Short mmCIF file of N, CA and C in Angstrom, two decimals:
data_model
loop_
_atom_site.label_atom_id
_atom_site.label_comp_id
_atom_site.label_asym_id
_atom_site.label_seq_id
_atom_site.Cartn_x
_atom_site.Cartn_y
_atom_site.Cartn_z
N UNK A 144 0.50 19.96 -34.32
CA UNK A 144 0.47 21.39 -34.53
C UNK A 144 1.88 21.91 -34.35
N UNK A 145 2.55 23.12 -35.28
CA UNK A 145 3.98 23.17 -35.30
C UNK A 145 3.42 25.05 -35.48
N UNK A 146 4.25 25.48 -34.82
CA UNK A 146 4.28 27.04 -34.97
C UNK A 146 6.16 27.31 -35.23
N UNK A 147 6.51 27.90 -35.96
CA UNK A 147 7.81 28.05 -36.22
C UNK A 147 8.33 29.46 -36.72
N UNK A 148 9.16 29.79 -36.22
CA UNK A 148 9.24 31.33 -36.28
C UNK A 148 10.83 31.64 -37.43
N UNK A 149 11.37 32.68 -38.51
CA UNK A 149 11.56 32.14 -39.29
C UNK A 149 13.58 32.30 -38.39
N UNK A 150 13.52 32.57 -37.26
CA UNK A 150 14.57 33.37 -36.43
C UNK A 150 14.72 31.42 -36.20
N UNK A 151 13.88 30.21 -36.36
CA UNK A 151 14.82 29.06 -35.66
C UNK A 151 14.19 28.88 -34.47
N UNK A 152 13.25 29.58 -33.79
CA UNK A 152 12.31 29.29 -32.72
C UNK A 152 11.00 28.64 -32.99
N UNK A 153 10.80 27.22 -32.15
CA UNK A 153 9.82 26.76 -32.62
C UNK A 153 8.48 26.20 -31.44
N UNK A 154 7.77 25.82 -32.13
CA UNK A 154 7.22 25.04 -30.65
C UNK A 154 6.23 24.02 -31.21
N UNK A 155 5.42 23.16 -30.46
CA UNK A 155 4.34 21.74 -31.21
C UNK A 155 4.09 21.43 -30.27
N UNK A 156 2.86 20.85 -30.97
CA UNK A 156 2.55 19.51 -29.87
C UNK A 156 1.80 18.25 -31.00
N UNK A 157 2.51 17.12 -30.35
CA UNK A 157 1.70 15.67 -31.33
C UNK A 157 0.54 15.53 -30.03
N UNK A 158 -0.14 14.48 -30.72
CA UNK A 158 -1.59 13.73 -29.64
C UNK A 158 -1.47 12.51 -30.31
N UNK A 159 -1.85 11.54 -29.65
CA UNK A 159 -2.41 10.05 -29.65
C UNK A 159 -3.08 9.45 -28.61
N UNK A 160 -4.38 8.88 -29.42
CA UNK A 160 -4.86 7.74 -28.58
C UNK A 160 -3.64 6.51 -28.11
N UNK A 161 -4.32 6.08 -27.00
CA UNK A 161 -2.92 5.29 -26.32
C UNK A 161 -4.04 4.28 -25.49
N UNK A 162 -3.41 3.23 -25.35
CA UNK A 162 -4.19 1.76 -24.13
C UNK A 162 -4.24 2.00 -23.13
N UNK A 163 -5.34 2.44 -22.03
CA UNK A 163 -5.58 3.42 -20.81
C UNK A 163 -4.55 1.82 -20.17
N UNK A 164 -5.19 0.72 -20.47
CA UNK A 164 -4.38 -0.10 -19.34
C UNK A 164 -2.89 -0.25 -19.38
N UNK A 165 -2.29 0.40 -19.92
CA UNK A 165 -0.87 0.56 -19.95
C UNK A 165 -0.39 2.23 -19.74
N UNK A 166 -1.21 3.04 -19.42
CA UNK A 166 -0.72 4.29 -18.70
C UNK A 166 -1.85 4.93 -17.86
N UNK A 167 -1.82 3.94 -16.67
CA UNK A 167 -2.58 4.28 -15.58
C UNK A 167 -4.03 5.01 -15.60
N UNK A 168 -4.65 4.74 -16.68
CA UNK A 168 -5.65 5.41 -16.89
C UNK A 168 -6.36 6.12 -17.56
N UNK A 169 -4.41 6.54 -18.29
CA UNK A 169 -4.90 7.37 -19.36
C UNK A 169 -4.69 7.07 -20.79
N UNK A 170 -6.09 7.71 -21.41
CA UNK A 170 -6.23 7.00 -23.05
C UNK A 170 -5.60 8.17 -24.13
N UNK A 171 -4.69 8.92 -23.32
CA UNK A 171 -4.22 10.07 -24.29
C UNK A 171 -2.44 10.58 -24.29
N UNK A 172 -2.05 10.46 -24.88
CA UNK A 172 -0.80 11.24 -24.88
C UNK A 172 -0.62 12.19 -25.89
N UNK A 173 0.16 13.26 -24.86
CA UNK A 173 0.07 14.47 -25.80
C UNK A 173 1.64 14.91 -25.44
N UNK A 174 2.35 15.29 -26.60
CA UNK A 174 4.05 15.70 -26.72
C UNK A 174 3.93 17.22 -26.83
N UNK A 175 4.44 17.38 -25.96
CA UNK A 175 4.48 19.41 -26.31
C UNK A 175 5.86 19.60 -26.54
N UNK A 176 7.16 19.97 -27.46
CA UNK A 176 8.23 20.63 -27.63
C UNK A 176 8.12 22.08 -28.13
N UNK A 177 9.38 22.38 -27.95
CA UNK A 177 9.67 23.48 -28.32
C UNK A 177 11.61 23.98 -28.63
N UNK A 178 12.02 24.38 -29.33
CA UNK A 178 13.56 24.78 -29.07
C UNK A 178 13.70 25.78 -30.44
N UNK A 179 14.94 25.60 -30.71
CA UNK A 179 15.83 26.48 -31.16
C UNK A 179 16.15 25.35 -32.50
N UNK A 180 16.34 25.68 -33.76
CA UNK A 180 16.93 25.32 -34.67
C UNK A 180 17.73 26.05 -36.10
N UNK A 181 18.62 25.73 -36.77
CA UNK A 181 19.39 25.91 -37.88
C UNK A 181 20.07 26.07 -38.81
N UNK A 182 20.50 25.95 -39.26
CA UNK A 182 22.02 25.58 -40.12
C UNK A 182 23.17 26.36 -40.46
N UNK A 183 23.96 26.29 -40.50
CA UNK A 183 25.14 26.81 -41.12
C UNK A 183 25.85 25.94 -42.33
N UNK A 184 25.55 26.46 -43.79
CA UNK A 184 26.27 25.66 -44.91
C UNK A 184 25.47 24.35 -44.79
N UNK A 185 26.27 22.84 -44.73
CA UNK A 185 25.36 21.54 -44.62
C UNK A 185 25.46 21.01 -43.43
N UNK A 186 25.64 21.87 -42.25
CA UNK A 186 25.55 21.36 -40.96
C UNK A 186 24.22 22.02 -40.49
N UNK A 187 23.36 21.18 -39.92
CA UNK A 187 22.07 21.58 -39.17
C UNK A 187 22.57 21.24 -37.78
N UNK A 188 21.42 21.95 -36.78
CA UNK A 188 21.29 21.69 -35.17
C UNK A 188 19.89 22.12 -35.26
N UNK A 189 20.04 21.50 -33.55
CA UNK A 189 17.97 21.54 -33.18
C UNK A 189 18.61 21.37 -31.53
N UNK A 190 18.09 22.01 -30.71
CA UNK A 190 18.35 21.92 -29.51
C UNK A 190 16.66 22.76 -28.72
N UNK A 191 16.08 21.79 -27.79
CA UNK A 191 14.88 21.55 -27.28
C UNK A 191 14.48 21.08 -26.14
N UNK A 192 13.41 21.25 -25.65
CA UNK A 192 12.69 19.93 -24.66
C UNK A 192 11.39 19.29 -25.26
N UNK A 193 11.21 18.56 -24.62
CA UNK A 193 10.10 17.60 -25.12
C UNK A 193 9.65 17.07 -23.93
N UNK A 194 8.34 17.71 -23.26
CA UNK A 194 7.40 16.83 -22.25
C UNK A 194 6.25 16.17 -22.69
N UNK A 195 6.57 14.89 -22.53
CA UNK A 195 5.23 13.91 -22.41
C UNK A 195 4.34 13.95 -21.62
N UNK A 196 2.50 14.24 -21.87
CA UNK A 196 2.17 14.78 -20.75
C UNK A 196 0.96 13.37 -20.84
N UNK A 197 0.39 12.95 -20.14
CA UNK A 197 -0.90 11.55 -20.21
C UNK A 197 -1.86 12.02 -19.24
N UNK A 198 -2.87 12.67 -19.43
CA UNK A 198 -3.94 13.58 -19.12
C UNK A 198 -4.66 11.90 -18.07
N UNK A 199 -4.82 12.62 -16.93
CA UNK A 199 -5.77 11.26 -15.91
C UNK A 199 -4.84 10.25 -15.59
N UNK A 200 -3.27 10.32 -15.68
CA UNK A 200 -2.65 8.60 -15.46
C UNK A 200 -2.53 8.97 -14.21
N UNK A 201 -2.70 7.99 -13.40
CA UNK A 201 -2.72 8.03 -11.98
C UNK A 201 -2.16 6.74 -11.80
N UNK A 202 -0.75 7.10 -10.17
CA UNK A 202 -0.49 6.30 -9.64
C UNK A 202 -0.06 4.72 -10.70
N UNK A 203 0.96 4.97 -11.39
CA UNK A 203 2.08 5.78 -11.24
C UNK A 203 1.76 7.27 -12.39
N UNK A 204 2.34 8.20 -12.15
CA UNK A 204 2.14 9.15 -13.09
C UNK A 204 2.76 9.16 -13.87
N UNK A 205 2.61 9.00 -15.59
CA UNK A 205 3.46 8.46 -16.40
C UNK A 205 4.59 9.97 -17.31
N UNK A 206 4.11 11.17 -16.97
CA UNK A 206 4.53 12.28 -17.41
C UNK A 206 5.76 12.00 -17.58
N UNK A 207 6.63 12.44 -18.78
CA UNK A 207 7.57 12.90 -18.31
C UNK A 207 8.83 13.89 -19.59
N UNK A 208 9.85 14.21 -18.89
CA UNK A 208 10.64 15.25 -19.38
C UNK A 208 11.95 15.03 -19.78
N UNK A 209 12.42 15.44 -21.18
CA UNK A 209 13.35 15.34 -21.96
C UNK A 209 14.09 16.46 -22.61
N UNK A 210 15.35 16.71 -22.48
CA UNK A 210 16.29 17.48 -23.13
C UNK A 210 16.65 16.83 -24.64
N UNK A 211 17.39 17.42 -25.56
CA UNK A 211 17.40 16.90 -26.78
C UNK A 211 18.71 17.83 -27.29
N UNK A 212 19.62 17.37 -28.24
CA UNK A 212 20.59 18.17 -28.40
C UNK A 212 20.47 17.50 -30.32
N UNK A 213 20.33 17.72 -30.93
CA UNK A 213 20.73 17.14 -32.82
C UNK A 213 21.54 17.84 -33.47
N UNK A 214 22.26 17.14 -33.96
CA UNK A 214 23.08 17.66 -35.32
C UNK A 214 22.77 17.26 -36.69
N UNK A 215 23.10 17.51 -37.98
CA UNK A 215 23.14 17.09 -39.12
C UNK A 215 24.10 17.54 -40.16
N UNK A 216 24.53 16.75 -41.12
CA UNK A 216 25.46 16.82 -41.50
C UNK A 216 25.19 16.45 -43.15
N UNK A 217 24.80 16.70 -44.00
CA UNK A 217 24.36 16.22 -45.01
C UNK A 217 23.66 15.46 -45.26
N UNK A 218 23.69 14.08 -45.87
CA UNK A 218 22.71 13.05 -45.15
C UNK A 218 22.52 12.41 -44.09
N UNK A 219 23.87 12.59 -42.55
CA UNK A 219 23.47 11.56 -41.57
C UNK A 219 23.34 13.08 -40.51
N UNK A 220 22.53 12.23 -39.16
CA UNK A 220 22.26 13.31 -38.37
C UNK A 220 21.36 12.24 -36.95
N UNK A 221 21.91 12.88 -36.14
CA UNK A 221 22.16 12.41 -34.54
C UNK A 221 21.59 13.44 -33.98
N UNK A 222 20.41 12.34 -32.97
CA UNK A 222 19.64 13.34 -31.93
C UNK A 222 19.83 12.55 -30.21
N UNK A 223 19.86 13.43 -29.19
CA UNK A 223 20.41 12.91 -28.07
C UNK A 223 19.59 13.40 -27.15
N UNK A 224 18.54 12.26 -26.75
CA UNK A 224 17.54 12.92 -25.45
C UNK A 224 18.11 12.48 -24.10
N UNK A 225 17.60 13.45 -23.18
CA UNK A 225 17.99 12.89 -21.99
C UNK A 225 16.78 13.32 -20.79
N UNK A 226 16.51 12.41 -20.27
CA UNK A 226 15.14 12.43 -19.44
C UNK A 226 15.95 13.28 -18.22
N UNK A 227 15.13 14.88 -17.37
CA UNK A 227 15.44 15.61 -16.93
C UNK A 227 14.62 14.80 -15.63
N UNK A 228 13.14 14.33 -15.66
CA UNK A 228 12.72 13.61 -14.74
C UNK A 228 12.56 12.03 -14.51
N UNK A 229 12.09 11.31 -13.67
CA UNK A 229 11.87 10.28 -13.51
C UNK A 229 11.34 9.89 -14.97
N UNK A 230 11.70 8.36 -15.82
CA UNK A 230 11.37 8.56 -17.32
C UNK A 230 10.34 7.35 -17.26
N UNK A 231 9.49 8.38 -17.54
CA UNK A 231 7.88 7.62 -17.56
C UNK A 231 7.12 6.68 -15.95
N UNK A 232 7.84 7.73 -15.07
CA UNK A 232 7.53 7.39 -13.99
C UNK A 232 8.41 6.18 -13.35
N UNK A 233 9.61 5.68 -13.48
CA UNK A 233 9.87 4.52 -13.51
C UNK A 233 11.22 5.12 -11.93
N UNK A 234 11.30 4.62 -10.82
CA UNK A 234 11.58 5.71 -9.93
C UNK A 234 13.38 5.46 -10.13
N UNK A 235 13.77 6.83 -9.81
CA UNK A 235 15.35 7.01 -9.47
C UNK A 235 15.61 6.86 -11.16
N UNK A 236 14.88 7.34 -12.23
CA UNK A 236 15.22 6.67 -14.03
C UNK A 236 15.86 8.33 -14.80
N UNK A 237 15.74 9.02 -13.45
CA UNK A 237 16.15 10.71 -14.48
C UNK A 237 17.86 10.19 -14.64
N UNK A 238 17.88 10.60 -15.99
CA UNK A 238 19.22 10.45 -16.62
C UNK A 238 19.27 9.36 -17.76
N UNK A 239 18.18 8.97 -18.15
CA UNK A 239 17.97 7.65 -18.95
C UNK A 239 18.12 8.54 -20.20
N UNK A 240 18.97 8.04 -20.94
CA UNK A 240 19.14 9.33 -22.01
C UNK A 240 18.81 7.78 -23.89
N UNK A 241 18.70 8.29 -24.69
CA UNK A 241 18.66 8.03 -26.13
C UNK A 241 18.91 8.37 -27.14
N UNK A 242 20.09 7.98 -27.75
CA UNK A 242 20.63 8.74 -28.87
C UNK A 242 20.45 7.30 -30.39
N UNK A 243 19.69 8.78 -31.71
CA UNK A 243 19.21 8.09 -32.93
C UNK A 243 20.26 8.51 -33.82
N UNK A 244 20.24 7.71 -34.79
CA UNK A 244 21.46 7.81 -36.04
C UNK A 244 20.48 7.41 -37.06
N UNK A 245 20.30 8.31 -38.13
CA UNK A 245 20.15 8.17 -39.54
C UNK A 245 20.80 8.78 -41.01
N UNK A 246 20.50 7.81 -41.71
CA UNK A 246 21.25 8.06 -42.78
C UNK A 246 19.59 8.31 -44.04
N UNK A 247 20.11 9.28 -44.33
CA UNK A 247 18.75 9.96 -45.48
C UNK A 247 19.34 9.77 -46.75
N UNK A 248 19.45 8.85 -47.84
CA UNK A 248 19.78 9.23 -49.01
C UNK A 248 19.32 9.17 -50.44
N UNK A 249 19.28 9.80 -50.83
CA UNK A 249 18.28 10.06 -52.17
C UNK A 249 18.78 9.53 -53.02
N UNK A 250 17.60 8.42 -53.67
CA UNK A 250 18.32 7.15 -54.62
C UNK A 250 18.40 7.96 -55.75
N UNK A 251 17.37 8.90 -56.27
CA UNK A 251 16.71 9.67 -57.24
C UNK A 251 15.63 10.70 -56.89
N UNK A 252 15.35 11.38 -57.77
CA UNK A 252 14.29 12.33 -57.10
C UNK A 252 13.32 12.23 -56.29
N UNK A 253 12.61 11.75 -56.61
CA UNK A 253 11.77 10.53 -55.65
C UNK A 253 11.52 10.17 -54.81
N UNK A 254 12.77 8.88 -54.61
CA UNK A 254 12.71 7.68 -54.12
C UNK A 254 13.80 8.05 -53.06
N UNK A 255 13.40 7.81 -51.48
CA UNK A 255 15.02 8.44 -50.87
C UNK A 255 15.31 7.28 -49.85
N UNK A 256 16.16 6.85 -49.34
CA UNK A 256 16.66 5.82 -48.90
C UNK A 256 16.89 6.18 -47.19
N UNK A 257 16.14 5.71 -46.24
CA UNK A 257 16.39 5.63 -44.79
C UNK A 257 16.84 4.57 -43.90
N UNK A 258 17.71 4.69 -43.46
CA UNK A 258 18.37 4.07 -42.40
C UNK A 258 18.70 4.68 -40.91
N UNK A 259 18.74 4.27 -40.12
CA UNK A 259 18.41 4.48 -38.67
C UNK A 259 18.84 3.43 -37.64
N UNK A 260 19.63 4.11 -36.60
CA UNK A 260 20.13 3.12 -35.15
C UNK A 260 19.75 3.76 -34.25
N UNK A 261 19.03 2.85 -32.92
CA UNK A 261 18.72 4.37 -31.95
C UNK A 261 19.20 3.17 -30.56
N UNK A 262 19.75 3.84 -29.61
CA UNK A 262 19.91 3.26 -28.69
C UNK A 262 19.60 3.83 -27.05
N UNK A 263 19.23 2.96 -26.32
CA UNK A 263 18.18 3.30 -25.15
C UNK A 263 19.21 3.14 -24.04
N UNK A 264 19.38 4.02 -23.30
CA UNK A 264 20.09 3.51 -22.19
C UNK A 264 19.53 4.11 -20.95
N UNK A 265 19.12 3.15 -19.87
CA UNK A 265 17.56 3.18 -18.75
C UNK A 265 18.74 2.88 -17.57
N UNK A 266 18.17 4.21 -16.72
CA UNK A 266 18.76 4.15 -15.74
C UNK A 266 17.95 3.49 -14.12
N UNK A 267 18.59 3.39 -13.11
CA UNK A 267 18.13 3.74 -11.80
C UNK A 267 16.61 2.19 -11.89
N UNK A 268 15.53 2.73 -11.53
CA UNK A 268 14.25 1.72 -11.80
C UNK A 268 13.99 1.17 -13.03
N UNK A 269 14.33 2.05 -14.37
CA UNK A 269 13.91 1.51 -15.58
C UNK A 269 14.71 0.63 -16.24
N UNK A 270 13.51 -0.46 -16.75
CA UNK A 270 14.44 -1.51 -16.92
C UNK A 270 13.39 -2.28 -17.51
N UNK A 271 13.94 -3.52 -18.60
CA UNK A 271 13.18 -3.99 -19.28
C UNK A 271 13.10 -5.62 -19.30
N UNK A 272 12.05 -6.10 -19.00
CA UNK A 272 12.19 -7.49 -18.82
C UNK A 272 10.95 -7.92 -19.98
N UNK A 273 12.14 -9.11 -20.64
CA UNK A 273 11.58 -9.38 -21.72
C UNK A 273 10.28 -10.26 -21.67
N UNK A 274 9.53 -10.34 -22.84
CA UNK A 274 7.89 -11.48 -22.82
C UNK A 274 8.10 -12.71 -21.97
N UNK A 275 9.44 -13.45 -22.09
CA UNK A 275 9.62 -14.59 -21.86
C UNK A 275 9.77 -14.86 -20.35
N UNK A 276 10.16 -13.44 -19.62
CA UNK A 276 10.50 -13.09 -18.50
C UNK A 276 12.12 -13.02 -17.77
N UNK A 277 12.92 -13.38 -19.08
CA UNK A 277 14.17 -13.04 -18.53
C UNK A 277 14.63 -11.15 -18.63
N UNK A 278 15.81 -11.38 -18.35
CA UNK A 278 16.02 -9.64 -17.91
C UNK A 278 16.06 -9.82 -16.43
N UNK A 279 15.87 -8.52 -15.83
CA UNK A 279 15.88 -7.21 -16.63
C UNK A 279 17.31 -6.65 -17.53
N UNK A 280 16.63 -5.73 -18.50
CA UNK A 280 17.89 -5.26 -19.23
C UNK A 280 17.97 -3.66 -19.12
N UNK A 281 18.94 -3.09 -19.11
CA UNK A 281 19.33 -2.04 -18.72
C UNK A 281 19.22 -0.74 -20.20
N UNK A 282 19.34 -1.90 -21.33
CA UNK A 282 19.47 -0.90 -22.38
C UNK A 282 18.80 -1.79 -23.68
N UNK A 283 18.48 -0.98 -24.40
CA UNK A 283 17.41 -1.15 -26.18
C UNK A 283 18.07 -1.07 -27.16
N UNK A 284 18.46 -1.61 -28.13
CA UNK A 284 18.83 -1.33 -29.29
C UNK A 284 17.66 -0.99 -30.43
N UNK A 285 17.61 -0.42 -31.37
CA UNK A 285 16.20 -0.39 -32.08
C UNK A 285 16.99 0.06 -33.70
N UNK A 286 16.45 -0.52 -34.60
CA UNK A 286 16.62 0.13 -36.23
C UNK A 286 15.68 -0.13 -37.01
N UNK A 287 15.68 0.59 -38.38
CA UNK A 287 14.69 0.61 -39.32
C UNK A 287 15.07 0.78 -40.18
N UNK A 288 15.07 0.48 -41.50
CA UNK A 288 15.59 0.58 -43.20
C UNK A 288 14.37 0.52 -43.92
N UNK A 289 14.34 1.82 -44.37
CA UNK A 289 13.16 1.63 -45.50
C UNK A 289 13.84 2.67 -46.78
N UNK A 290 11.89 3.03 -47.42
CA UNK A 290 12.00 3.89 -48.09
C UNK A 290 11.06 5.41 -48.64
N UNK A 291 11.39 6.26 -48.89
CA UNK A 291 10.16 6.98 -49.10
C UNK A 291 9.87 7.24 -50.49
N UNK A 292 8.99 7.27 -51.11
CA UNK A 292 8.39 7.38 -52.47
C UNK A 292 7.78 9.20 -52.24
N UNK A 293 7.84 10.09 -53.22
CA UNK A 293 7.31 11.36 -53.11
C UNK A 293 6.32 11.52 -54.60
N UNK A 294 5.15 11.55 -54.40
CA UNK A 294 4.36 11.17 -55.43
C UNK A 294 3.43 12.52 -55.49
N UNK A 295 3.78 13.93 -56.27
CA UNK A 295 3.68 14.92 -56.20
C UNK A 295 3.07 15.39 -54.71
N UNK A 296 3.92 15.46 -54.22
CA UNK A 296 3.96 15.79 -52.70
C UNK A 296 3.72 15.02 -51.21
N UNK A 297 3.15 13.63 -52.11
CA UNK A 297 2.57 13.03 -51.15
C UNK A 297 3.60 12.17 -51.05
N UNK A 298 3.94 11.69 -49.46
CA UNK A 298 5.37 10.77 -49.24
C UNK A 298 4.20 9.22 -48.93
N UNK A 299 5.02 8.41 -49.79
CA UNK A 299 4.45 7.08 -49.44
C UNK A 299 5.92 6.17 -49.01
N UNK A 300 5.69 5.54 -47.27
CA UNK A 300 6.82 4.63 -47.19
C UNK A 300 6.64 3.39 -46.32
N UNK A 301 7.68 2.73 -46.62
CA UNK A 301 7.50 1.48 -46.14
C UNK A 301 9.10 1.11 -45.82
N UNK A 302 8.72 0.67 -43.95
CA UNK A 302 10.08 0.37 -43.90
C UNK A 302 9.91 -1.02 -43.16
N UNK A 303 11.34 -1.91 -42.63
CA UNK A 303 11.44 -2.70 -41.54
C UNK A 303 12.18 -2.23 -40.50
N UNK A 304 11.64 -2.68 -39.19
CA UNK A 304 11.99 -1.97 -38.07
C UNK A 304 12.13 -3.43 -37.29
N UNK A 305 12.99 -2.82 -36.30
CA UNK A 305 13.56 -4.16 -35.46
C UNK A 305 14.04 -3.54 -34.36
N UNK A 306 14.91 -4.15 -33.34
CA UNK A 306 14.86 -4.10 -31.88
C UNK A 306 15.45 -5.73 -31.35
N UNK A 307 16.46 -5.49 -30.64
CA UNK A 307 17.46 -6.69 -30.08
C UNK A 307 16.33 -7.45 -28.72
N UNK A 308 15.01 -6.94 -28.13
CA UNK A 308 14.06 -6.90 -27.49
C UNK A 308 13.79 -8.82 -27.98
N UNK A 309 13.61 -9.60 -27.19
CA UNK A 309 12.75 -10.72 -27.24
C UNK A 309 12.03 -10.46 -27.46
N UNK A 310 10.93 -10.88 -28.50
CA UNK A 310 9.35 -10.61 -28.20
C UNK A 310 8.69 -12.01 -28.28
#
């Protein structure tokens, strides 16, 4: 749900079902943002918060809270979160911040071309130890290259996504 006001004030919330045994209980996550956005000429901004809220997770409580700062620039454009609280419950992790890079470009009317780098950097408790059990690691790399198809309005896409992560 997105309410957007035409002044650049906005607000939402996403929902998903989620694996209760991987957030203490709870089978729901729900994203509430809200901020400020937009452009001057071909430079955009978006500046926001974003709380993750998991209705019933108990012990550890998985909530948690994010600042966000984006720019854009024609086709590429950079967003920069930074966890205000403990991030996803993980203790002493406020300051674990994530910044995404994509490149949007339109092959043809159509058909538009995505590319994307996002990188994780986990502070304090958070920390990631891989399937195999080595780690812990302090930081994520993550990307994706696809494409989108616009087929009178309807976007059809398909990308590959990856992550420096052992699995």
């Amino acid at each position: 749900f997105d309410l957007a006001h035409a002044s650049g004030f906005y607000l939402g919330n996403w929902n998903s079902n989620i694996d209760s045994r991987f957030y203490g209980g709870s089978n729901l996550e729900m994203d509430f943002y809200g901020g400020f956005k937009g452009a001057v000429d071909a430079f955009s901004y978006d500046v926001g918060a974003l709380y993750y809220y998991y209705p019933g997770s108990e012990n550890p409580k998985y909530d948690n809270t994010e600042l966000y700062v984006a720019a854009g620039w024609g086709p590429l454009s950079m967003k920069y979160s930074y966890a205000v609280s403990d991030f996803f419950s993980l203790p002493d992790s406020d300051g674990s911040w994530y910044l995404d890079t994509k490149l949007t470009y339109p092959l043809s009317k159509e058909l538009t071309l995505i590319a994307r780098v996002g990188y994780q950097s986990l502070k304090g408790g958070a920390k990631v130890t891989e399937l195999d059990g080595s780690g812990p690691k302090d930081s994520i790399t993550d990307w994706s290259i696809g494409v989108n198809y616009d087929v009178s309005g309807w976007i059809l896409g398909a990308s590959y996504v990856g992550t420096n992560r052992d699995l």
